[in-house]
Short mmCIF file of C-alpha atoms in Angstrom, two decimals:
data_model
loop_
_atom_site.label_atom_id
_atom_site.label_comp_id
_atom_site.label_asym_id
_atom_site.label_seq_id
_atom_site.Cartn_x
_atom_site.Cartn_y
_atom_site.Cartn_z
CA GLN S 27 23.67 61.24 -104.64
CA THR S 28 25.75 59.33 -106.91
CA LEU S 29 26.98 56.04 -105.60
CA PRO S 30 30.53 54.77 -106.94
CA PRO S 31 30.42 51.80 -109.71
CA LEU S 32 30.06 48.62 -108.26
CA VAL S 33 32.08 46.97 -111.01
CA ALA S 34 35.52 47.85 -111.88
CA GLY S 35 35.44 50.24 -114.85
CA ALA S 36 31.67 50.77 -114.79
CA PRO S 37 30.54 54.51 -114.83
CA ALA S 38 27.62 55.71 -112.30
CA PRO S 39 24.71 55.38 -114.67
CA GLY S 40 24.00 58.67 -116.00
CA MET S 41 25.61 60.57 -113.46
CA PRO S 42 28.94 62.74 -113.41
CA PRO S 43 31.68 61.34 -111.18
CA ASP S 44 31.46 62.32 -107.46
CA PRO S 45 34.39 64.18 -106.17
CA GLU S 46 33.84 62.26 -102.62
CA ASP S 47 34.82 58.89 -104.74
CA GLN S 48 38.39 60.31 -105.41
CA GLN S 49 39.21 60.89 -101.71
CA GLY S 50 41.46 58.28 -100.00
CA GLY S 51 42.05 54.83 -101.17
CA GLU S 52 44.47 53.13 -103.27
CA PRO S 53 44.05 51.87 -107.01
CA THR S 54 43.06 48.50 -107.14
CA ALA S 55 45.61 45.74 -106.18
CA ARG S 56 45.67 41.81 -106.59
CA GLY S 57 45.05 39.81 -103.73
CA LEU S 58 43.23 39.94 -100.23
CA SER S 59 44.75 38.96 -97.08
CA GLU S 60 43.29 35.51 -95.45
CA ASP S 61 43.05 37.94 -92.23
CA ALA S 62 40.44 40.16 -93.86
CA ARG S 63 37.18 39.86 -92.38
CA PHE S 64 33.37 41.04 -93.20
CA ALA S 65 31.62 43.85 -92.00
CA GLN S 66 28.42 41.98 -91.72
CA ARG S 67 27.21 39.07 -89.85
CA ASN S 68 24.74 37.88 -92.34
CA PHE S 69 23.83 38.48 -96.32
CA GLY S 70 21.16 38.26 -98.63
CA GLU S 71 21.50 35.97 -101.65
CA THR S 72 20.19 38.48 -104.08
CA PHE S 73 21.85 41.58 -105.40
CA SER S 74 20.37 44.94 -105.30
CA PRO S 75 18.64 46.22 -108.33
CA ARG S 76 21.48 48.46 -109.15
CA GLY S 77 24.06 45.55 -108.70
CA GLN S 78 22.00 43.04 -110.72
CA GLN S 79 22.04 45.78 -113.51
CA GLU S 80 25.84 46.50 -113.42
CA LEU S 81 26.61 42.83 -113.00
CA SER S 82 24.30 41.71 -115.78
CA ARG S 83 25.97 44.24 -118.09
CA VAL S 84 29.37 42.89 -117.14
CA ALA S 85 28.30 39.03 -117.64
CA GLY S 86 26.45 39.78 -120.83
CA ARG S 87 23.50 37.76 -118.97
CA PRO S 88 21.18 38.12 -116.40
CA ILE S 89 22.83 38.13 -112.79
CA ARG S 90 20.46 38.29 -110.06
CA THR S 91 22.00 36.13 -107.35
CA ILE S 92 25.36 35.32 -105.88
CA ASP S 93 25.22 31.85 -107.54
CA ASP S 94 24.50 33.49 -110.62
CA LEU S 95 27.62 35.69 -110.49
CA ALA S 96 29.51 32.62 -109.21
CA GLY S 97 28.42 30.62 -112.27
CA ALA S 98 29.32 33.55 -114.73
CA ILE S 99 32.85 33.72 -112.95
CA ARG S 100 33.27 29.90 -113.40
CA SER S 101 32.20 29.73 -117.07
CA GLY S 102 34.70 32.64 -117.92
CA ASN S 103 31.98 35.21 -118.75
CA VAL S 104 33.00 37.28 -115.91
CA SER S 105 36.81 37.70 -114.98
CA PRO S 106 37.61 37.91 -111.18
CA SER S 107 39.60 41.30 -112.27
CA GLN S 108 36.06 42.78 -113.29
CA ILE S 109 34.85 42.33 -109.58
CA PRO S 110 36.47 44.76 -107.15
CA VAL S 111 36.40 43.98 -103.36
CA ASN S 112 36.34 47.13 -101.51
CA VAL S 113 38.24 47.21 -98.10
CA VAL S 114 38.64 49.60 -95.17
CA ASN S 115 41.45 49.10 -92.80
CA ARG S 116 40.48 50.39 -89.40
CA GLY S 117 42.08 49.58 -86.07
CA GLY S 118 44.63 47.38 -87.77
CA ASN S 119 41.91 45.25 -89.29
CA THR S 120 41.02 45.02 -93.08
CA LEU S 121 37.25 44.96 -93.34
CA ILE S 122 35.46 43.81 -96.73
CA LEU S 123 32.57 46.05 -97.62
CA ASN S 124 30.92 44.07 -100.57
CA THR S 125 29.96 40.62 -98.97
CA ARG S 126 27.69 39.46 -101.62
CA THR S 127 30.52 39.87 -104.60
CA THR S 128 32.88 38.42 -102.35
CA GLN S 129 30.91 35.36 -101.59
CA ALA S 130 30.37 34.92 -105.23
CA LEU S 131 34.36 35.03 -105.95
CA GLN S 132 34.66 32.46 -103.07
CA ARG S 133 31.87 30.13 -104.62
CA ALA S 134 33.38 30.27 -107.83
CA GLY S 135 36.71 28.84 -106.50
CA VAL S 136 38.81 32.18 -106.83
CA SER S 137 41.73 32.46 -104.43
CA ARG S 138 41.75 35.49 -102.10
CA SER S 139 45.34 36.04 -103.75
CA GLN S 140 43.58 36.60 -107.14
CA PHE S 141 40.87 39.16 -105.82
CA ASN S 142 40.90 42.67 -107.35
CA VAL S 143 41.07 44.62 -104.18
CA ARG S 144 40.35 48.20 -103.82
CA ASP S 145 41.36 50.09 -100.68
CA VAL S 146 39.03 52.72 -99.92
CA THR S 147 40.37 53.77 -96.56
CA GLY S 148 39.85 57.31 -96.17
CA ASN S 149 36.80 57.72 -98.59
CA ALA S 150 33.95 59.30 -96.34
CA ARG S 151 31.35 57.41 -98.33
CA PHE S 152 32.78 54.11 -97.80
CA GLU S 153 33.77 54.89 -94.23
CA ARG S 154 30.13 55.76 -93.61
CA MET S 155 29.17 52.59 -95.28
CA LEU S 156 31.46 50.42 -93.00
CA ASP S 157 30.02 52.28 -90.01
CA ARG S 158 26.28 51.39 -90.99
CA GLN S 159 27.51 47.80 -91.85
CA LEU S 160 29.17 47.24 -88.43
CA ARG S 161 26.40 49.07 -86.51
CA GLY S 162 23.72 46.99 -88.18
CA SER S 163 25.51 43.78 -87.50
CA ASN S 164 26.51 44.65 -83.81
CA LEU S 165 30.12 44.19 -84.86
CA ASN S 166 33.23 46.09 -83.77
CA ASN S 167 36.28 47.03 -86.04
CA GLU S 168 37.23 43.40 -85.80
CA GLY S 169 34.63 42.35 -88.22
CA ILE S 170 33.63 38.55 -88.56
CA ARG S 171 35.31 35.85 -90.26
CA ASN S 172 32.50 33.93 -91.86
CA PRO S 173 29.24 35.81 -92.42
CA ILE S 174 25.96 33.62 -92.77
CA SER S 175 23.72 33.61 -95.67
CA ARG S 176 19.99 34.40 -94.78
CA GLY S 177 19.18 32.38 -97.77
CA GLU S 178 16.89 34.95 -99.66
#
């Protein structure tokens, strides 16, 4: 099954678009509410192999960790507009799905008002992802304000 691109404008590698990715959600918009919360209690410092590949392509240099991406953003090799922050609105709460990229933006000193937000509410794939993240972290639809790094 094809996953949606991790990076704005990046095609899913070698795969046709998945019609499910087109369901629900709004186009990208500028700014993330300070009230938005995370769907995970903790996170690893290293991006998935797929994330590393896509982010490295965007940065034009190897990106393996949150700090690597934060450095690329600070140096100007990557624009915050190239890094979407996917959110789902549920129960009156805005929940952030991509914890690591959000952490990288924050570490780079990017204000939430400058985040490239993609509202994926109603997209079945992202709704399932949110369910897994919340369940795996034993969280409800309120999420958590400050997830903790596992340091790995």
